[in-house]
Short mmCIF file of C-alpha atoms and ligand atoms in Angstrom, two decimals:
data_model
loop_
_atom_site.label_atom_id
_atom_site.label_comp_id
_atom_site.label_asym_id
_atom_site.label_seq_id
_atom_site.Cartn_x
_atom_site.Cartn_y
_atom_site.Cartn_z
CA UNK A 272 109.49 103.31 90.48
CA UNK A 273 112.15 101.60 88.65
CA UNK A 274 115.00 99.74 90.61
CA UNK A 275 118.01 101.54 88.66
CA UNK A 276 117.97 104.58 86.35
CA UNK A 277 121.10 104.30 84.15
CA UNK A 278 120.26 107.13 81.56
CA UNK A 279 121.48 106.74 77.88
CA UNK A 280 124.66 108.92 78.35
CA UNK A 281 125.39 109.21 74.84
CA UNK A 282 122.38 110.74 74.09
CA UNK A 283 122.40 112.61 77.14
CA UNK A 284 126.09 114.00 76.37
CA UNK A 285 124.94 115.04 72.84
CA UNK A 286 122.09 117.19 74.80
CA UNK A 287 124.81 118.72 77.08
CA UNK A 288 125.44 121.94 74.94
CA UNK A 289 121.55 122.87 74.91
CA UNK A 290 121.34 121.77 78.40
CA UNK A 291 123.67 124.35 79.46
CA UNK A 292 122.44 127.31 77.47
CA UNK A 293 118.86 126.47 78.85
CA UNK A 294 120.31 126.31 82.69
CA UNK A 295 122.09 129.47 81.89
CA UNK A 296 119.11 131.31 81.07
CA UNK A 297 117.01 130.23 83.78
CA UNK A 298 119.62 131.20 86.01
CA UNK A 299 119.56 134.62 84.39
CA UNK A 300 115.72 134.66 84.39
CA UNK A 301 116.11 135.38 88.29
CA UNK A 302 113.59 132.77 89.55
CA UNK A 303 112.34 132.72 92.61
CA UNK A 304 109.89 129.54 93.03
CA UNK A 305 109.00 126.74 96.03
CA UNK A 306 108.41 123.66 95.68
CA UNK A 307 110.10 122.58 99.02
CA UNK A 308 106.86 121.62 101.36
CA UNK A 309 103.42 120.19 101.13
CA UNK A 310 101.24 123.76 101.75
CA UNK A 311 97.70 124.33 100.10
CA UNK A 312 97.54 127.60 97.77
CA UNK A 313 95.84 130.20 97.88
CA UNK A 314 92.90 129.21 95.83
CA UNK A 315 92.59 126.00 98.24
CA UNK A 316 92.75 127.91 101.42
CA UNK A 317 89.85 130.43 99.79
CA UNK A 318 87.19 127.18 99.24
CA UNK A 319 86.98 127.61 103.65
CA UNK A 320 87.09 131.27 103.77
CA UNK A 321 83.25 130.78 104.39
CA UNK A 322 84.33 129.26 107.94
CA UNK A 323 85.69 132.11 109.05
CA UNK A 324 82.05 133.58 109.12
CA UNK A 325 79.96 130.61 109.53
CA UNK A 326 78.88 131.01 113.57
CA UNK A 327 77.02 133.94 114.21
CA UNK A 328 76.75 136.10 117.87
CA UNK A 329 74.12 133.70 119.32
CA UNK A 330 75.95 130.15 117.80
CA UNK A 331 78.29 128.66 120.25
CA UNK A 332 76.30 126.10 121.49
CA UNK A 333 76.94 122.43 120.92
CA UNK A 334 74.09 120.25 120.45
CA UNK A 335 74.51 118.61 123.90
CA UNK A 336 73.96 122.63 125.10
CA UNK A 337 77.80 123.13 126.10
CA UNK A 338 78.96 126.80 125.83
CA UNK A 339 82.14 126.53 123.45
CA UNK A 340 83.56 129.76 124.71
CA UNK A 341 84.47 128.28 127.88
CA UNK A 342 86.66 125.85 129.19
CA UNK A 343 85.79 121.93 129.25
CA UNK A 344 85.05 119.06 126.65
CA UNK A 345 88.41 117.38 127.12
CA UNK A 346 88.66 115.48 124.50
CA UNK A 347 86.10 117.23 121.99
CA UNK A 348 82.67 118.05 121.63
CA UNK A 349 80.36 114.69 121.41
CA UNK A 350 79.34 115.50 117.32
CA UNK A 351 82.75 116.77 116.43
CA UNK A 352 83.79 113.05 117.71
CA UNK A 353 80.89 111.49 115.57
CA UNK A 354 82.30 112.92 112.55
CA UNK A 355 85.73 112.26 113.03
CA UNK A 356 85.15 109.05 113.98
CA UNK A 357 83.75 108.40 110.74
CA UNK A 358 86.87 110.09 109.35
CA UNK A 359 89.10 107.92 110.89
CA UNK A 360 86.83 104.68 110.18
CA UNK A 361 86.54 103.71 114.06
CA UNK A 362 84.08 104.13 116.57
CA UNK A 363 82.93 106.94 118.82
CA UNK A 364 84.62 105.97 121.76
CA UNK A 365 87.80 105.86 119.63
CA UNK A 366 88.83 109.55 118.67
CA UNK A 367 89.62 112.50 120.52
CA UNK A 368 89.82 115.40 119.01
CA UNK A 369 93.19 117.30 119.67
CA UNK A 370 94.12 120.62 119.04
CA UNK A 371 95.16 122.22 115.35
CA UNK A 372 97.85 119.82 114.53
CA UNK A 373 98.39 115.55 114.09
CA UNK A 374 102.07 116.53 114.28
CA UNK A 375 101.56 117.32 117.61
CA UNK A 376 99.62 114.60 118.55
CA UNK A 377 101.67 112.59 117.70
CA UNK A 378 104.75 114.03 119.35
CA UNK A 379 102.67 114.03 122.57
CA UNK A 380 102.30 110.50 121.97
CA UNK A 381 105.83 109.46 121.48
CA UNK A 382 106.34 112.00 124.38
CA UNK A 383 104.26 110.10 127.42
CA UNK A 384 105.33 106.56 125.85
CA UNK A 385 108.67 107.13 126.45
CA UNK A 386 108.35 108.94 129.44
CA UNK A 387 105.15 107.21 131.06
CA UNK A 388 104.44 104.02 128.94
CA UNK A 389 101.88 102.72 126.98
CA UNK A 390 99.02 100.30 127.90
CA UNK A 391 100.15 96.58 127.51
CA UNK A 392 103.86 97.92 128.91
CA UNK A 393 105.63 97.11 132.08
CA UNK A 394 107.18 100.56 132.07
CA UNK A 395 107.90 103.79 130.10
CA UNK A 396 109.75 103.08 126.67
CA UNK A 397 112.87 105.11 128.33
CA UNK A 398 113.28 103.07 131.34
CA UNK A 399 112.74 99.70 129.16
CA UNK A 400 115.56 101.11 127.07
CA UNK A 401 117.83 101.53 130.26
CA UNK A 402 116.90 98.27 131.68
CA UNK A 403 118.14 96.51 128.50
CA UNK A 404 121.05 99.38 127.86
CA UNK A 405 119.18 99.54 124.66
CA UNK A 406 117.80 102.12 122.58
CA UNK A 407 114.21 102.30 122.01
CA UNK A 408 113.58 101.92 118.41
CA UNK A 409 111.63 102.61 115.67
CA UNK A 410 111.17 101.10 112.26
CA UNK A 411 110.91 103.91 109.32
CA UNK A 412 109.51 102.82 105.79
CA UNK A 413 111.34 105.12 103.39
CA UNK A 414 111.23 107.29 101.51
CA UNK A 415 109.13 108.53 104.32
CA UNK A 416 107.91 112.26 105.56
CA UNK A 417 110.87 113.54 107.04
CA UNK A 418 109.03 115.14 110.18
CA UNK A 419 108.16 111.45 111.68
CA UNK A 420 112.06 111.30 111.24
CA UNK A 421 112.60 114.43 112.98
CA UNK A 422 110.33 113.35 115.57
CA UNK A 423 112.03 110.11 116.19
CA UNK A 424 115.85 111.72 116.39
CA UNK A 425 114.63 114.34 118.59
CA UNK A 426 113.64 111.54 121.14
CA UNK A 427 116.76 110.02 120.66
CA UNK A 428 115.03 107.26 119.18
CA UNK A 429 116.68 104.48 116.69
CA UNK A 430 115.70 104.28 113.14
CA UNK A 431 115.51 101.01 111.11
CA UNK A 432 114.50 101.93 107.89
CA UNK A 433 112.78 99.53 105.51
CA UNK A 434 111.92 99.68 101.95
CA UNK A 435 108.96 101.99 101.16
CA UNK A 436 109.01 100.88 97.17
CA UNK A 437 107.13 100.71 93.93
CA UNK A 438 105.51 97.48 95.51
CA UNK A 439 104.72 98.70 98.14
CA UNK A 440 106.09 98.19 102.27
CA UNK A 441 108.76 95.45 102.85
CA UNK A 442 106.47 93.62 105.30
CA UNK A 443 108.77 90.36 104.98
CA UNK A 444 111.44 92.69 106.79
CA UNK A 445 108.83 94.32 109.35
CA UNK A 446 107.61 91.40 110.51
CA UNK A 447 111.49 89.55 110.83
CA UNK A 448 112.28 92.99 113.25
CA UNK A 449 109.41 93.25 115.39
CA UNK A 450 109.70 89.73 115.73
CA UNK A 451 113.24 89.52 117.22
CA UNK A 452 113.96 92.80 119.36
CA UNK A 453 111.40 94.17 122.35
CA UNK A 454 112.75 97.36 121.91
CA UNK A 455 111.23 97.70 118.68
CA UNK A 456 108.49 100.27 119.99
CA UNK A 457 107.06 101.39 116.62
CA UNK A 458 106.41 102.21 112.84
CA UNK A 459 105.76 104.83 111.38
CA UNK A 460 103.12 104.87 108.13
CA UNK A 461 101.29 106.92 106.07
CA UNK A 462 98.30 104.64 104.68
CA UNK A 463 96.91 106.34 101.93
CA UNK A 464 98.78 108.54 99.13
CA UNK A 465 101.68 108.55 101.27
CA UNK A 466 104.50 111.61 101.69
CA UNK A 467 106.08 111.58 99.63
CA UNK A 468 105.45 108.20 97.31
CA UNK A 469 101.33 108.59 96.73
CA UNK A 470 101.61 104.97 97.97
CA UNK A 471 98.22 102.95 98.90
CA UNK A 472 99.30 100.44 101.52
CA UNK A 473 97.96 97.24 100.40
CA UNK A 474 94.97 95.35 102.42
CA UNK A 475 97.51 92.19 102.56
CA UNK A 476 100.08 94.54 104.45
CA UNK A 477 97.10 95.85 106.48
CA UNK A 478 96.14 92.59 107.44
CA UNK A 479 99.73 91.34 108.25
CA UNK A 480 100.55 94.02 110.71
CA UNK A 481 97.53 93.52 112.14
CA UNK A 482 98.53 90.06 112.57
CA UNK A 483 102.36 90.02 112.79
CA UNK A 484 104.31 88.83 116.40
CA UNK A 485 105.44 91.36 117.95
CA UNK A 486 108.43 90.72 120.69
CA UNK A 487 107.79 94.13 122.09
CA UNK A 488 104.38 94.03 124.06
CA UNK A 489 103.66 97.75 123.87
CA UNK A 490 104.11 97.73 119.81
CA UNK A 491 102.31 100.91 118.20
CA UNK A 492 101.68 101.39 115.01
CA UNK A 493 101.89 105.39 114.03
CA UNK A 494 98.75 105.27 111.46
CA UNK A 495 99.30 108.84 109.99
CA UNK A 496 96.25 109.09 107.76
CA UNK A 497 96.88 112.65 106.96
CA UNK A 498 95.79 112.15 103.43
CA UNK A 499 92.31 110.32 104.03
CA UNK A 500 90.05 111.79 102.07
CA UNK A 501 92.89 113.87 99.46
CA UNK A 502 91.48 111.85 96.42
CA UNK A 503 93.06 113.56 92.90
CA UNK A 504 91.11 111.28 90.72
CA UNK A 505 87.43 110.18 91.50
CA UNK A 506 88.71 106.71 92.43
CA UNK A 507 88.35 105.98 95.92
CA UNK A 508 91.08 103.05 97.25
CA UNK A 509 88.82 99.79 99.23
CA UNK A 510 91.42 99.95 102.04
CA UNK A 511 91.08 98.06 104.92
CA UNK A 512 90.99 99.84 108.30
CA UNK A 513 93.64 99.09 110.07
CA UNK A 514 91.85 99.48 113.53
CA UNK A 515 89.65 97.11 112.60
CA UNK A 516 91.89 94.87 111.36
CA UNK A 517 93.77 95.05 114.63
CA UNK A 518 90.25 94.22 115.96
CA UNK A 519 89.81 91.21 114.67
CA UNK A 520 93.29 90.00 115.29
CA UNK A 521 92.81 90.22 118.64
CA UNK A 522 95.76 92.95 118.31
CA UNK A 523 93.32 95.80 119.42
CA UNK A 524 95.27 98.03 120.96
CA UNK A 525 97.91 98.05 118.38
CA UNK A 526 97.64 101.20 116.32
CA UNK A 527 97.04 104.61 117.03
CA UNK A 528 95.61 106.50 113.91
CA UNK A 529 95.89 110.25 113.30
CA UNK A 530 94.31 113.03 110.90
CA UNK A 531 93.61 116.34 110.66
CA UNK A 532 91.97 118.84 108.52
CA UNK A 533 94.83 121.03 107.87
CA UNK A 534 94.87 120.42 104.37
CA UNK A 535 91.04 120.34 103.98
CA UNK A 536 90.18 123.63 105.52
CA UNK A 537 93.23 125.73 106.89
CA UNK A 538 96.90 124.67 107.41
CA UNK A 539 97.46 125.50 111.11
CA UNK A 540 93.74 126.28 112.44
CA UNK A 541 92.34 123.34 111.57
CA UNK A 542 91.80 120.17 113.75
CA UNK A 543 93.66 117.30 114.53
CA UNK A 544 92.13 114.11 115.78
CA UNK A 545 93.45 110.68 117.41
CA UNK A 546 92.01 107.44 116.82
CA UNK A 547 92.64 104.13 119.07
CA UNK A 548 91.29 101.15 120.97
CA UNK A 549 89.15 102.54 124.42
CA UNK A 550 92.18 101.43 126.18
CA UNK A 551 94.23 103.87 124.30
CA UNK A 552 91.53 106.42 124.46
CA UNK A 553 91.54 106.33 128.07
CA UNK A 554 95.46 106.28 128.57
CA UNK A 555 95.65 109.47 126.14
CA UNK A 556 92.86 111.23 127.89
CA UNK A 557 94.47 110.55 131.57
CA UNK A 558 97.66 112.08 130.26
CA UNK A 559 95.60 115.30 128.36
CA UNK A 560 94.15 116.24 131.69
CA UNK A 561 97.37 117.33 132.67
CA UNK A 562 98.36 119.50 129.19
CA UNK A 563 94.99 121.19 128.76
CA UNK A 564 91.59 122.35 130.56
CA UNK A 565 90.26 121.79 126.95
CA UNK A 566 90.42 122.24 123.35
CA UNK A 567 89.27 125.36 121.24
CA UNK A 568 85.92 124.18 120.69
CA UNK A 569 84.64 127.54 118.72
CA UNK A 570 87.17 125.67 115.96
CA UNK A 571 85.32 122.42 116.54
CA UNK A 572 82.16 124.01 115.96
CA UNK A 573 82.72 125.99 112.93
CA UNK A 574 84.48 123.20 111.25
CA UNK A 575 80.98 121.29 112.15
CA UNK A 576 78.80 123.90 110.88
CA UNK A 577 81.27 124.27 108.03
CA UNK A 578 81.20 120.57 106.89
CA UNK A 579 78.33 119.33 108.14
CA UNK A 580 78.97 115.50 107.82
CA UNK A 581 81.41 113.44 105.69
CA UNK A 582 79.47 114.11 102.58
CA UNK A 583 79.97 117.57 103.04
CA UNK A 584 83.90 117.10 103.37
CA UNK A 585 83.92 114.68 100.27
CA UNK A 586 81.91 117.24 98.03
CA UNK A 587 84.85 119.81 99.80
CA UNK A 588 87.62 117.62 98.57
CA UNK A 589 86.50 117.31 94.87
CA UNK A 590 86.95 121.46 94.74
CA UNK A 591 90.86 120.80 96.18
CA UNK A 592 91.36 118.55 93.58
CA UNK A 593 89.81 120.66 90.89
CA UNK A 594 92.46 123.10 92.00
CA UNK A 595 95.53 121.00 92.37
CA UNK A 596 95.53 118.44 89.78
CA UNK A 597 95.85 120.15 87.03
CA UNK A 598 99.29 121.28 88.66
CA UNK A 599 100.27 117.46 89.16
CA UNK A 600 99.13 116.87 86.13
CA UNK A 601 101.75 119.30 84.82
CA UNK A 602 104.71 117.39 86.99
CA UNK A 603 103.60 114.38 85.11
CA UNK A 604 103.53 116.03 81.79
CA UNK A 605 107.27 117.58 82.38
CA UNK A 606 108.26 114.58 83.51
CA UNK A 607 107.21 112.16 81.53
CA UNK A 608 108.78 114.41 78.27
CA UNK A 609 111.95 115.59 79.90
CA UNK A 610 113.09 112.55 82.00
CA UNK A 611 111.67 109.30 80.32
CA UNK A 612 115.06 106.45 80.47
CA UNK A 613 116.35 109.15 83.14
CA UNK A 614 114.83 109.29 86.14
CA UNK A 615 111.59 107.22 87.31
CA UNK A 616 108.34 108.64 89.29
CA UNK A 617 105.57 108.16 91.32
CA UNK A 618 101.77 109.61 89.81
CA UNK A 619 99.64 109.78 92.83
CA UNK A 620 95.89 109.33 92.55
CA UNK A 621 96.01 111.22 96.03
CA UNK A 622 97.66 113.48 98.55
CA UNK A 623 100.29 116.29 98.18
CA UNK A 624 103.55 114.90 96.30
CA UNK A 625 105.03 113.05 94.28
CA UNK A 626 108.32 111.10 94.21
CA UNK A 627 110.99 111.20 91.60
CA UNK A 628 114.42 108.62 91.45
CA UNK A 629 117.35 110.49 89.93
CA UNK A 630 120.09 107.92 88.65
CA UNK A 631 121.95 107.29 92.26
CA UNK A 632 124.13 109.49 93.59
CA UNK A 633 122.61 112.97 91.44
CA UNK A 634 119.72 113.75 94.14
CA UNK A 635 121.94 116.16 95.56
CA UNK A 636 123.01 117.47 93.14
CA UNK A 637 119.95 118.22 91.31
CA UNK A 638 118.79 120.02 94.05
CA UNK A 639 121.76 122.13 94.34
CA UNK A 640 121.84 122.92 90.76
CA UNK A 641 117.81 123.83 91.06
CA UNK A 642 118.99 125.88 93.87
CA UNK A 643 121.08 128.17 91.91
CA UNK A 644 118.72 128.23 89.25
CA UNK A 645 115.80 129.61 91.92
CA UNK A 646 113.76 126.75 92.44
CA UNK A 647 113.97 125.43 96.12
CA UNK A 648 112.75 121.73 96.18
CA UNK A 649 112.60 119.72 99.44
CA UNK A 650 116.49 118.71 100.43
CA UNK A 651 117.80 115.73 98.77
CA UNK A 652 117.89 112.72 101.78
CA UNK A 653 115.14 114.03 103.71
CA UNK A 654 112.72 111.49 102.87
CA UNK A 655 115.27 109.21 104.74
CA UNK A 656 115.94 108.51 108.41
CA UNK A 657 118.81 110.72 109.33
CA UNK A 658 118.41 112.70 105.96
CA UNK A 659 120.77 109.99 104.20
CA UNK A 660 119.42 108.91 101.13
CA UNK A 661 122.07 106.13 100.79
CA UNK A 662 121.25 105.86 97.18
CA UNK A 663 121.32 110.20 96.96
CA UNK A 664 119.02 109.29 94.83
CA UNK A 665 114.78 110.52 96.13
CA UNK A 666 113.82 113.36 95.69
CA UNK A 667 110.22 114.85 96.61
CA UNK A 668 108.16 117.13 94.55
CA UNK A 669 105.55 119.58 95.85
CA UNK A 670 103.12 121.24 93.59
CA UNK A 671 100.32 122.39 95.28
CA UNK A 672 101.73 126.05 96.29
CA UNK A 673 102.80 127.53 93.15
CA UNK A 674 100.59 128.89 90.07
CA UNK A 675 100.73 125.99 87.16
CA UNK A 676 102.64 128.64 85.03
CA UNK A 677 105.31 128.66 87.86
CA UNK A 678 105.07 124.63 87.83
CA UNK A 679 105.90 124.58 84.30
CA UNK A 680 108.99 126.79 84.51
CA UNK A 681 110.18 124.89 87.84
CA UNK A 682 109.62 121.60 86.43
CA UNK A 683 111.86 123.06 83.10
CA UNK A 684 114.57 123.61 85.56
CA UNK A 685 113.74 120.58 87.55
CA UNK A 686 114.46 118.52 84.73
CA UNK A 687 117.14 120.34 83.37
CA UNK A 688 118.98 119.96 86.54
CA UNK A 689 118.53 116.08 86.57
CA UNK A 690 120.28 115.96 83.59
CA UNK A 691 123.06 118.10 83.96
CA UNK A 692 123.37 116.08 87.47
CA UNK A 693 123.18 112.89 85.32
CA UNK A 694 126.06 113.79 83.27
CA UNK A 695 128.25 115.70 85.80
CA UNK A 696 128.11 111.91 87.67
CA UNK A 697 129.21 109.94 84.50
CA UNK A 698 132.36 112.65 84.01
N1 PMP B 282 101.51 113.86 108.43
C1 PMP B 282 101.88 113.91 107.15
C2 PMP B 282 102.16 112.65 106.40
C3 PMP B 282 102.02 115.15 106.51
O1 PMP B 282 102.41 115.21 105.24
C4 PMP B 282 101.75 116.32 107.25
C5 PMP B 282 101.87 117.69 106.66
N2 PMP B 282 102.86 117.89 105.75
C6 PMP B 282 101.40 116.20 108.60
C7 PMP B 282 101.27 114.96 109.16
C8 PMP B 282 101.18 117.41 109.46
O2 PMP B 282 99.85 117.51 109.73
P1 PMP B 282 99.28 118.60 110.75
O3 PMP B 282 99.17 119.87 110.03
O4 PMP B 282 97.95 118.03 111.13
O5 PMP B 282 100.21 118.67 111.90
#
């Protein structure tokens, strides 16, 4: 993305009059389209519906012979691990499978370390914070996914946001901050096709958190991989694993990685896995013996039987993207005619969204504009800690839920709004 949009206002001002009769008919068109979150269609959710009926009466036994109706298997069933180990790019002994949702593993996470601790601390984040009459904080590359923001407030933890731009994560910055406060407990990042910028973190950043001195010995590193395998293109990014990375840094118990398969079979029953040095592992599983007398393992199973092995969920993937990218295709395509010397944009090779700078200070606006015109897009500042865009400036696209006709008449509005924004700013 570009640094500064400064439209060409004459040429925008000599628009205005068509501008306005075209936002006055789609408000009298009585639209009523979402763009607002990251949800498969229809059409996605139907490539699984096969999973619904995929174990039979007699097939609830895991290979090891354990009956999956009943209670047990802590931290998931021994093949369900082999697979999403291989997911997550670590090793066996380094995933447990969770329940239907990363989001929640990862709450639970930030939930114990501030109340219990992690390994390599001397006590619970919380009590560290009191000791120092400090607040434990966290650092928060943006424009990020606002529900690691969420997460983070409603643990009355600090944000310290650092550039998430076109060229990638400020590392410079990361490394300065971790370097120089202990209560610097964590970052947040989404490593491939990232919510909302489609960003790839680079192997050099990989490698440098891996590496970097941290003041705070209980550092984690909140690897949200939630868009592993969500390839649009058949390109598939040589990115370094950052667990392995960690490895040979000698940092090993540095990151804990999360996925799930929520958008790869169904949002909300699928499953979510955690990823982490043994030592992790271990510290997550004593705490998970407290919350649960085990997962739903019938899911496990039918997700195995389903998928098979990671071949099976690539081959799955290429049918998602057969579905959705001919509706990102269409942002790009409404985009690129509408708003080119207006606004700038990501165009993701992966995941569910994709990023679009208004000039500064017309985010808001554009989405309140949209609003009356019946499009609901995601609130302007929400891909910032605290939900302030301090340029009001990001906002984030998502096109996977509506029909590609109803993408092509939001994306009208869409870029009808920026404009009218544009020039309402320069009055
Ligand atoms: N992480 C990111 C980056 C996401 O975009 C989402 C879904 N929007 C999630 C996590 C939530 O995943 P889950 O359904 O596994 O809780």
């Amino acid at each position: 993305m570009s640094k500064t949009n400064q439209p060409n206002l004459a040429a925008l001002r000599a628009e205005e009059p068509s501008l306005k009769s075209r936002y006055a008919a789609f408000q009298a068109a009585g639209l009523a389209l979402d763009m607002t979150r990251g949800k498969p269609c229809a059409q996605q959710l139907d490539l699984s519906l096969d999973m619904l009926t995929v174990l039979t009466r007699d097939d609830y036994k895991a290979a090891d012979g354990t009956d999956c109706r009943n209670y047990g298997g802590l931290d998931g069933l021994p093949e369900a691990k082999a697979l999403f180990a291989e997911f997550l790019g670590v090793q066996k002994d380094e995933v447990i499978i969770g329940g239907n949702s990363s989001l929640a593993l990862m709450h639970d996470t930030l939930a114990r370390a501030m109340s219990h601790g992690v390994p390599g601390g001397a006590a619970s984040w919380t009590s560290q914070a009191a000791a120092q009459g400090g607040k434990v904080k966290f650092i928060c590359p943006a424009p990020g996914y606002d529900r690691h923001f969420a997460l983070c407030e409603h643990f009355g933890i600090e944000m310290i946001t650092v550039d998430l731009g076109e060229s990638g994560l400020d590392i410079d910055a990361v490394e300065r901050l971790v370097a120089s406060d202990e209560l610097i407990k964590g970052l947040w990042l989404v490593p491939k096709y990232g919510n909302p910028s489609g960003l790839i973190v680079s192997n050099e950043v990989i490698a440098r958190l891996a590496r970097m001195k941290c003041a705070a010995p209980d550092f984690r590193v909140y690897w949200d991989d939630a868009y592993t395998v969500h390839h649009l293109t058949d390109a598939r990014p040589d990115q370094l694993n950052l667990q392995s990375a960690c490895k040979a840094a000698g940092t090993d118990d540095r990151v804990l990685l999360f996925g799930s398969t929520s958008k790869i079979s169904f949002s909300g029953s699928g499953i979510a896995v955690v990823g982490g040095s043994a030592a992790n592992m271990a510290w997550y599983r004593g705490h998970l013996g407290f919350q649960t007398i085990g997962p739903d393992k019938l899911n496990q199973l039918r997700h195995l039987r389903f998928f098979k092995d990671m071949a099976g969920i690539e081959a799955h993937m290429k049918k998602h993207a057969a579905v959705i990218k001919p509706k990102f295709d269409a942002v790009a395509s409404a985009l690129k005619s509408q708003l080119e010397g207006v606004a700038s944009w990501t165009t993701p090779t992966g995941g569910y969204f994709v990023s679009v700078d208004t000039p500064d200070g017309c985010a808001k606006r554009t989405v309140q504009l949209a609003k009356a015109a019946g499009v609901s897009l995601t609130g302007a500042g929400a891909t910032f800690p605290y939900g302030k865009d301090p340029r009001d400036r990001n906002i984030r696209v998502a096109p996977t839920l509506p029909s590609l006709a109803d993408i092509e008449k939001a994306m009208d509005v869409f870029c009808v709004c920026v404009k009218l924004a544009a020039l309402e700013k320069s009055q």
